[in-house]
Each structure stands twice: as C-alpha cells, then as structure tokens.
Amino acid sequence: MAIFSGRKGKNTVRGGILAVCALVCLAGSDGPAAAKGKITFFDPPNSTSTSAVSINLAGAIAGTFIDTSDVTHGYVRAPGGTITVLDPPGSIMTEAFGINGKGAIAGFWQDSSYYVHGFVRAQGGSITSFDPPGSTGTFAFGINDKGAITGYYFLNDDLRHGYVRARDGSFTEFDPPRSVDTEPASINDKGVITGSWYDSEFDAHGFLRNSDGTIVEFDAPGSQDTLPSAVNEAGVIAGEYIDNALVWHGFVRAAEGTVTEFDPPGSRLTFCNGINDRGVIAGYYVDAGGDTFAYLRHPDGAFTTFGVRQMPYTVAGAINDKGVVAGMYSSNPGGGGLHALIRSK
C-alpha cells in the first residue's frame, strides 16, 4: 500500500549560506518595536524548496528539500554550516523531522514500491530503517535524547496507530481508548508523548501519553479540533485548535492541565510548530491581508513577530533553548519555493 504523510506545514531547503539580513520585528501587542534579530539564509545544493523542521541546542538543524528533479531528500545542517544530504539506501523520497541533542535524526522514506518506512540516522551517519510489526506504512516525527522515537503507522485498516520505538529497536503500539486514528507528534526526554487522536466523527482531540502508558485526553476550550504540536521537558504542550467558526488559534497546555488560547496581534489564523524548555513557543500566523509572519510567544504571554523584508511568507519551524529559531521564508504568499533560515537574537 502506498502511504503519504498527512502532517501539516512540512515543506523543503537549498545549497550553502546565502546571506545575513535584518528582520522586521514586532513585539508585544502594541505594534512595531525597535528590537531586531539577525537571520542567516541557507539551502542545500540544487534545492528548489527547503524546510527547516527541528533544531537542537548545539544549533544543528534537520529538514527536507526538493531538488531540481523534483525529488525530496532529508538533510542535516551542522552548527558550522556544513549541509549533509541524507537518504536511506533505495529511497525515492526522504523526509527528516526530529533531531535530538546528540544529533540523531528521525524521519521516513519511501521505497520504489511506494511503501513508507521509518528511519533513524545516528550522529555518525549510519541509517537504520524500521517498521512496527504488521505496518503497511511507517512515519516517524519525534526523537528524544534517549533515542526513543514516536510517530504513527498504518495497518490493513488504513488507519493510523501510534507507536514509540525504544533505542533497542523494540516497539510499543498505542491508541487512546476511543481513537479511530492516532497521530503522535512529539516526545520529550521523560518519554511523554503528545499528539492528536480522532473520534468516530473524525473530530480531533489532544492527548498526552506518559511513559507508563497512561493517556490523558484534552481539548482546547471551544475547540472543534485540537492539534498538539510539541511537548517540552516540563510537560508543557503547545499546539493549535480550530473553533466552531473554523478559525485556527494557538494554545498552550500547562503541565497541570490548564489550557490557554492565544493569537499574535493582527492574526487571522494562528499555527504552532514548537516549544522550548523555557516555554517559548514558535509558530506562524496569517494576517488580514493574507501575509504570513513568524512569531515567538513568551511565557508571560508577550509576542515577538517577524518576517523577512519584502517577503510575504515567513514561518518559525522550531526553537531551541538558546532562543535560536529555525524556519523558512518565501516570496510566494502561499509558501511555495521555500528557503531555510536561522534567526538568532
């Protein structure tokens, strides 16, 4: 069975450092502020579109790019700027997603029969492919510093089921009790996993799975669909939800369970990609004019928003504990033809 990823907002990146420029920054809720950040652009060689999906504390970045032959590859960019293309043997499509503090990367690849498999790439470069028992398509998204990986896989029922793969290669499969479709997104070093599950009406709900296997379900207030994106070491979860008017908003769920919704100033639609251990959330929003800007939401509720000058599309894809952001930008309002960026303070 040929399976393709249904995850949102993950595109592709192109060769060598191109430039450093100032950003247009907004802070707080009162409009423009004087604070500015600095951005470095980069793309793997021969890329026509690049995404930067995750960043570790050292500043190594994992992501995906599409080459001039329209083939999708994974890559890792070392802190010094060296870019290495990564494709498991036999791959016709590779997407790299999570990177841990040791530089190990999780993602998935497609073989010539169009089956999808998970993979983990060790810091040294060796790649191990994997599939849970009975899988007809495996997708991997999050990896923690202990080497545990989470994602989902398909069985013959054509529905997604969650799994966690331990460093020794053993699998534990799981689904929330009422789930007909499960989509894990992120795992922290304590083994806490967050993601979405879908009920029989295919409405989405959030879940938190503890390392002992217990699962807590939750929804943002007024939510039609709740879609967690990431969990930090304190157990704080960030994500987005869709209200009954089909408008997207961000949310943060505290470790004790309180859910707070948010939208950056001027946002018409808000999306969330990551959260660091200091509680800073990274994502993007669409304004009334249809332009897309990156944002950081700080633990006190204040916002920093930014966009590359004269570009209508900027996304914060991930943030590390030093506050360094990996993301992408485009001259296309819809986000086509992406280039990767690193934003430092």
Short mmCIF file of C-alpha atoms in Angstrom, two decimals:
data_model
loop_
_atom_site.label_atom_id
_atom_site.label_comp_id
_atom_site.label_asym_id
_atom_site.label_seq_id
_atom_site.Cartn_x
_atom_site.Cartn_y
_atom_site.Cartn_z
CA MET A 1 0.00 0.00 0.00
CA ALA A 2 1.38 3.41 -0.91
CA ILE A 3 1.10 5.81 2.01
CA PHE A 4 1.86 9.52 2.11
CA SER A 5 2.22 11.77 5.14
CA GLY A 6 -0.78 13.79 6.23
CA ARG A 7 1.15 16.09 8.58
CA LYS A 8 0.75 19.81 8.05
CA GLY A 9 3.21 22.55 7.27
CA LYS A 10 6.28 20.44 6.44
CA ASN A 11 7.87 21.52 3.19
CA THR A 12 11.52 21.71 1.95
CA VAL A 13 15.60 23.88 1.74
CA ARG A 14 18.90 24.79 -0.87
CA GLY A 15 22.85 25.00 -1.08
CA GLY A 16 25.21 26.97 1.11
CA ILE A 17 24.82 30.08 3.23
CA LEU A 18 23.45 32.85 1.05
CA ALA A 19 23.19 35.96 3.20
CA VAL A 20 22.67 37.60 6.52
CA CYS A 21 20.00 40.27 6.87
CA ALA A 22 17.99 42.20 9.41
CA LEU A 23 14.44 41.17 10.23
CA VAL A 24 11.38 43.33 10.57
CA CYS A 25 10.29 42.62 14.17
CA LEU A 26 7.17 43.40 16.15
CA ALA A 27 6.98 42.82 19.90
CA GLY A 28 4.11 42.75 22.37
CA SER A 29 0.58 43.80 21.49
CA ASP A 30 1.17 47.46 20.71
CA GLY A 31 2.68 47.14 17.25
CA PRO A 32 6.21 47.80 15.90
CA ALA A 33 9.16 47.84 18.26
CA ALA A 34 12.82 48.77 17.79
CA ALA A 35 14.19 45.30 18.58
CA LYS A 36 15.73 43.46 15.65
CA GLY A 37 17.04 39.97 15.10
CA LYS A 38 19.51 38.59 12.58
CA ILE A 39 18.86 35.89 10.05
CA THR A 40 21.09 33.53 8.09
CA PHE A 41 19.67 32.01 4.90
CA PHE A 42 20.70 28.61 3.63
CA ASP A 43 19.70 25.92 1.14
CA PRO A 44 21.17 22.53 0.23
CA PRO A 45 22.72 22.39 -3.27
CA ASN A 46 20.24 22.12 -6.15
CA SER A 47 17.24 22.78 -3.91
CA THR A 48 14.11 24.37 -5.29
CA SER A 49 12.32 24.38 -1.92
CA THR A 50 13.62 23.88 1.63
CA SER A 51 12.12 23.47 5.09
CA ALA A 52 13.85 23.62 8.48
CA VAL A 53 11.81 21.45 10.83
CA SER A 54 13.86 20.97 14.01
CA ILE A 55 16.91 22.40 15.80
CA ASN A 56 18.89 21.12 18.77
CA LEU A 57 20.75 23.02 21.49
CA ALA A 58 24.01 22.98 19.53
CA GLY A 59 22.25 24.56 16.55
CA ALA A 60 22.18 21.51 14.25
CA ILE A 61 19.10 21.61 12.02
CA ALA A 62 17.16 18.80 10.34
CA GLY A 63 14.75 19.27 7.47
CA THR A 64 13.76 18.42 3.94
CA PHE A 65 14.38 19.81 0.47
CA ILE A 66 13.16 19.22 -3.07
CA ASP A 67 15.81 19.13 -5.78
CA THR A 68 15.68 20.30 -9.40
CA SER A 69 14.46 16.84 -10.45
CA ASP A 70 11.51 17.18 -8.04
CA VAL A 71 12.92 14.52 -5.70
CA THR A 72 12.54 15.03 -1.93
CA HIS A 73 15.55 14.49 0.34
CA GLY A 74 16.36 14.88 4.01
CA TYR A 75 19.29 16.94 5.21
CA VAL A 76 21.15 17.95 8.34
CA ARG A 77 22.93 21.30 8.68
CA ALA A 78 25.78 21.27 11.20
CA PRO A 79 26.22 24.28 13.51
CA GLY A 80 29.17 25.41 11.41
CA GLY A 81 27.05 25.46 8.25
CA THR A 82 28.01 22.20 6.54
CA ILE A 83 24.98 20.56 4.92
CA THR A 84 24.76 16.80 4.53
CA VAL A 85 22.07 15.19 2.38
CA LEU A 86 20.60 12.06 3.91
CA ASP A 87 18.66 9.34 2.11
CA PRO A 88 18.31 5.71 3.23
CA PRO A 89 19.51 3.22 0.56
CA GLY A 90 16.82 2.67 -2.06
CA SER A 91 14.84 5.79 -1.13
CA ILE A 92 12.87 7.66 -3.79
CA MET A 93 11.61 10.17 -1.19
CA THR A 94 13.04 11.08 2.22
CA GLU A 95 11.75 13.47 4.89
CA ALA A 96 13.78 14.28 8.01
CA PHE A 97 11.85 15.58 11.03
CA GLY A 98 13.14 15.31 14.60
CA ILE A 99 16.72 15.88 15.78
CA ASN A 100 17.83 15.20 19.35
CA GLY A 101 20.57 16.75 21.45
CA LYS A 102 23.07 14.11 20.32
CA GLY A 103 22.41 14.80 16.64
CA ALA A 104 20.39 11.68 15.89
CA ILE A 105 17.59 12.27 13.37
CA ALA A 106 14.24 10.57 12.84
CA GLY A 107 12.13 10.64 9.70
CA PHE A 108 10.69 8.45 6.99
CA TRP A 109 11.43 7.33 3.44
CA GLN A 110 9.62 5.75 0.51
CA ASP A 111 10.86 2.77 -1.46
CA SER A 112 10.42 2.03 -5.18
CA SER A 113 7.19 0.15 -4.42
CA TYR A 114 5.86 3.33 -2.74
CA TYR A 115 5.87 1.85 0.75
CA VAL A 116 6.94 4.21 3.53
CA HIS A 117 9.34 3.24 6.32
CA GLY A 118 10.68 5.00 9.38
CA PHE A 119 14.37 5.65 9.84
CA VAL A 120 16.83 6.88 12.44
CA ARG A 121 20.17 8.39 11.44
CA ALA A 122 22.90 8.22 14.05
CA GLN A 123 25.19 11.20 14.59
CA GLY A 124 27.95 9.32 12.79
CA GLY A 125 25.80 8.96 9.68
CA SER A 126 24.62 5.34 9.81
CA ILE A 127 20.93 4.93 8.94
CA THR A 128 18.62 2.25 10.35
CA SER A 129 15.18 1.69 8.79
CA PHE A 130 12.31 0.32 10.83
CA ASP A 131 8.63 -0.65 10.79
CA PRO A 132 6.36 -1.76 13.66
CA PRO A 133 5.05 -5.32 13.23
CA GLY A 134 2.32 -5.52 10.58
CA SER A 135 2.93 -1.98 9.33
CA THR A 136 1.92 -1.07 5.78
CA GLY A 137 3.40 2.43 6.12
CA THR A 138 5.52 3.96 8.90
CA PHE A 139 6.07 7.65 9.72
CA ALA A 140 8.49 8.96 12.36
CA PHE A 141 8.42 12.53 13.71
CA GLY A 142 9.89 12.95 17.20
CA ILE A 143 13.08 11.65 18.81
CA ASN A 144 14.33 12.31 22.33
CA ASP A 145 17.85 12.30 23.77
CA LYS A 146 17.46 8.68 24.89
CA GLY A 147 16.86 7.65 21.28
CA ALA A 148 13.14 6.91 21.68
CA ILE A 149 11.12 7.73 18.56
CA THR A 150 7.43 8.35 18.12
CA GLY A 151 5.17 8.51 15.11
CA TYR A 152 2.37 6.54 13.55
CA TYR A 153 1.95 3.55 11.28
CA PHE A 154 -0.80 2.08 9.14
CA LEU A 155 -2.25 -1.38 9.35
CA ASN A 156 -4.53 -3.04 6.82
CA ASP A 157 -7.41 -0.99 8.26
CA ASP A 158 -5.88 2.10 6.56
CA LEU A 159 -6.00 3.95 9.89
CA ARG A 160 -3.09 5.49 11.80
CA HIS A 161 -1.89 3.97 15.06
CA GLY A 162 0.65 5.44 17.46
CA TYR A 163 3.93 3.83 18.43
CA VAL A 164 7.07 4.50 20.44
CA ARG A 165 10.28 2.82 19.35
CA ALA A 166 12.89 2.34 22.08
CA ARG A 167 16.58 2.76 21.36
CA ASP A 168 17.00 -1.04 21.34
CA GLY A 169 14.52 -1.27 18.46
CA SER A 170 11.55 -2.62 20.39
CA PHE A 171 8.10 -1.18 19.71
CA THR A 172 5.15 -0.28 21.88
CA GLU A 173 1.98 0.45 19.93
CA PHE A 174 -0.78 2.59 21.42
CA ASP A 175 -4.06 4.36 20.71
CA PRO A 176 -6.22 6.45 23.06
CA PRO A 177 -9.27 4.35 24.11
CA ARG A 178 -11.82 5.89 21.74
CA SER A 179 -9.43 6.66 18.89
CA VAL A 180 -10.09 5.53 15.35
CA ASP A 181 -6.99 7.37 14.10
CA THR A 182 -3.91 8.41 16.14
CA GLU A 183 -1.21 10.92 15.21
CA PRO A 184 1.67 11.35 17.70
CA ALA A 185 3.79 14.45 17.09
CA SER A 186 6.45 14.90 19.79
CA ILE A 187 8.28 13.10 22.61
CA ASN A 188 10.35 14.56 25.46
CA ASP A 189 13.26 13.01 27.34
CA LYS A 190 10.94 11.67 30.04
CA GLY A 191 9.09 9.68 27.38
CA VAL A 192 5.99 11.89 27.43
CA ILE A 193 4.31 11.93 24.02
CA THR A 194 1.75 14.37 22.68
CA GLY A 195 -0.32 14.41 19.53
CA SER A 196 -3.86 14.07 18.22
CA TRP A 197 -6.46 11.36 18.13
CA TYR A 198 -9.66 11.27 16.08
CA ASP A 199 -13.06 10.04 17.21
CA SER A 200 -15.69 8.22 15.13
CA GLU A 201 -16.86 11.59 13.74
CA PHE A 202 -13.23 12.37 12.84
CA ASP A 203 -13.06 15.31 15.20
CA ALA A 204 -9.53 15.75 16.55
CA HIS A 205 -8.61 15.77 20.24
CA GLY A 206 -5.31 16.20 22.04
CA PHE A 207 -3.60 13.54 24.09
CA LEU A 208 -0.67 13.20 26.45
CA ARG A 209 0.82 9.73 26.90
CA ASN A 210 3.00 9.24 29.96
CA SER A 211 6.00 6.90 29.96
CA ASP A 212 4.00 4.34 31.96
CA GLY A 213 1.46 4.14 29.14
CA THR A 214 -1.34 6.13 30.78
CA ILE A 215 -3.08 8.51 28.40
CA VAL A 216 -4.71 11.84 29.22
CA GLU A 217 -7.13 13.29 26.68
CA PHE A 218 -7.83 17.02 26.40
CA ASP A 219 -9.37 19.72 24.23
CA ALA A 220 -8.85 23.45 23.99
CA PRO A 221 -11.96 25.35 25.21
CA GLY A 222 -14.41 25.92 22.37
CA SER A 223 -12.45 23.60 20.11
CA GLN A 224 -13.85 21.63 17.20
CA ASP A 225 -10.41 20.10 16.60
CA THR A 226 -7.39 20.18 18.94
CA LEU A 227 -3.97 19.54 17.39
CA PRO A 228 -0.93 19.47 19.73
CA SER A 229 2.45 20.02 18.06
CA ALA A 230 5.14 19.72 20.73
CA VAL A 231 5.87 18.96 24.39
CA ASN A 232 8.83 20.26 26.40
CA GLU A 233 10.69 18.71 29.33
CA ALA A 234 8.32 20.28 31.87
CA GLY A 235 5.34 18.61 30.18
CA VAL A 236 4.02 21.88 28.72
CA ILE A 237 2.26 21.27 25.41
CA ALA A 238 1.84 23.75 22.56
CA GLY A 239 -0.38 23.41 19.52
CA GLU A 240 -3.33 24.81 17.66
CA TYR A 241 -7.06 24.30 17.60
CA ILE A 242 -9.94 25.01 15.25
CA ASP A 243 -13.02 26.70 16.69
CA ASN A 244 -16.62 26.22 15.58
CA ALA A 245 -16.23 29.06 13.06
CA LEU A 246 -13.31 27.09 11.50
CA VAL A 247 -10.75 29.66 12.68
CA TRP A 248 -7.32 28.43 13.80
CA HIS A 249 -5.84 29.58 17.13
CA GLY A 250 -2.77 28.68 19.17
CA PHE A 251 -2.90 27.11 22.61
CA VAL A 252 -0.56 26.17 25.43
CA ARG A 253 -1.43 23.49 27.99
CA ALA A 254 0.34 23.75 31.34
CA ALA A 255 1.67 20.60 32.99
CA GLU A 256 -1.25 20.57 35.46
CA GLY A 257 -3.75 20.73 32.60
CA THR A 258 -4.79 24.38 32.24
CA VAL A 259 -5.23 25.31 28.58
CA THR A 260 -4.66 28.91 27.46
CA GLU A 261 -5.54 30.04 23.96
CA PHE A 262 -3.61 32.74 22.13
CA ASP A 263 -3.26 34.66 18.88
CA PRO A 264 -0.46 37.08 17.97
CA PRO A 265 -1.62 40.69 17.42
CA GLY A 266 -3.18 41.02 13.96
CA SER A 267 -3.58 37.28 13.47
CA ARG A 268 -6.45 35.90 11.44
CA LEU A 269 -5.17 32.31 11.60
CA THR A 270 -2.57 31.02 14.10
CA PHE A 271 -0.42 27.88 13.84
CA CYS A 272 2.13 26.39 16.23
CA ASN A 273 5.26 24.35 15.47
CA GLY A 274 7.36 24.04 18.62
CA ILE A 275 8.12 24.93 22.25
CA ASN A 276 11.44 25.04 24.06
CA ASP A 277 12.21 24.18 27.68
CA ARG A 278 11.90 27.84 28.68
CA GLY A 279 8.30 27.82 27.47
CA VAL A 280 8.85 29.96 24.37
CA ILE A 281 6.53 28.85 21.55
CA ALA A 282 7.44 29.17 17.86
CA GLY A 283 4.94 29.26 15.01
CA TYR A 284 3.38 31.45 12.36
CA TYR A 285 0.21 33.41 11.68
CA VAL A 286 -1.70 34.79 8.71
CA ASP A 287 -2.85 38.41 8.88
CA ALA A 288 -5.94 40.03 7.37
CA GLY A 289 -4.08 40.76 4.15
CA GLY A 290 -3.04 37.13 3.68
CA ASP A 291 0.63 37.59 4.54
CA THR A 292 2.32 35.05 6.83
CA PHE A 293 4.63 36.04 9.69
CA ALA A 294 6.64 34.06 12.21
CA TYR A 295 6.04 34.57 15.91
CA LEU A 296 7.51 33.69 19.28
CA ARG A 297 5.17 33.59 22.26
CA HIS A 298 6.95 34.12 25.56
CA PRO A 299 5.87 32.53 28.87
CA ASP A 300 4.48 35.88 30.10
CA GLY A 301 2.16 35.99 27.07
CA ALA A 302 4.12 38.65 25.15
CA PHE A 303 4.84 38.14 21.45
CA THR A 304 7.75 38.77 19.14
CA THR A 305 6.71 38.59 15.50
CA PHE A 306 8.98 38.83 12.49
CA GLY A 307 9.20 38.48 8.74
CA VAL A 308 11.93 38.69 6.14
CA ARG A 309 11.86 42.09 4.46
CA GLN A 310 9.54 42.33 1.45
CA MET A 311 8.69 38.65 1.68
CA PRO A 312 5.02 37.78 2.35
CA TYR A 313 5.69 34.36 3.92
CA THR A 314 7.88 33.63 6.98
CA VAL A 315 7.50 30.64 9.32
CA ALA A 316 9.21 29.76 12.60
CA GLY A 317 9.61 25.99 12.40
CA ALA A 318 11.41 25.23 15.67
CA ILE A 319 13.21 26.93 18.59
CA ASN A 320 16.00 25.68 20.85
CA ASP A 321 16.68 26.56 24.48
CA LYS A 322 19.06 29.35 23.46
CA GLY A 323 16.22 31.03 21.58
CA VAL A 324 17.67 30.28 18.14
CA VAL A 325 14.89 29.74 15.59
CA ALA A 326 14.96 27.52 12.50
CA GLY A 327 12.38 28.35 9.87
CA MET A 328 11.70 29.25 6.27
CA TYR A 329 10.56 32.08 4.05
CA SER A 330 9.22 32.57 0.54
CA SER A 331 8.34 35.30 -1.93
CA ASN A 332 5.17 33.31 -2.64
CA PRO A 333 2.28 34.20 -0.28
CA GLY A 334 1.25 30.53 -0.33
CA GLY A 335 4.69 29.35 0.75
CA GLY A 336 5.95 27.74 -2.48
CA GLY A 337 9.67 27.85 -3.28
CA LEU A 338 10.81 27.94 0.34
CA HIS A 339 14.26 28.86 1.64
CA ALA A 340 15.53 27.96 5.11
CA LEU A 341 16.54 30.46 7.75
CA ILE A 342 18.17 30.64 11.16
CA ARG A 343 17.18 33.55 13.38
CA SER A 344 19.48 34.49 16.22
CA LYS A 345 18.83 37.10 18.87
#
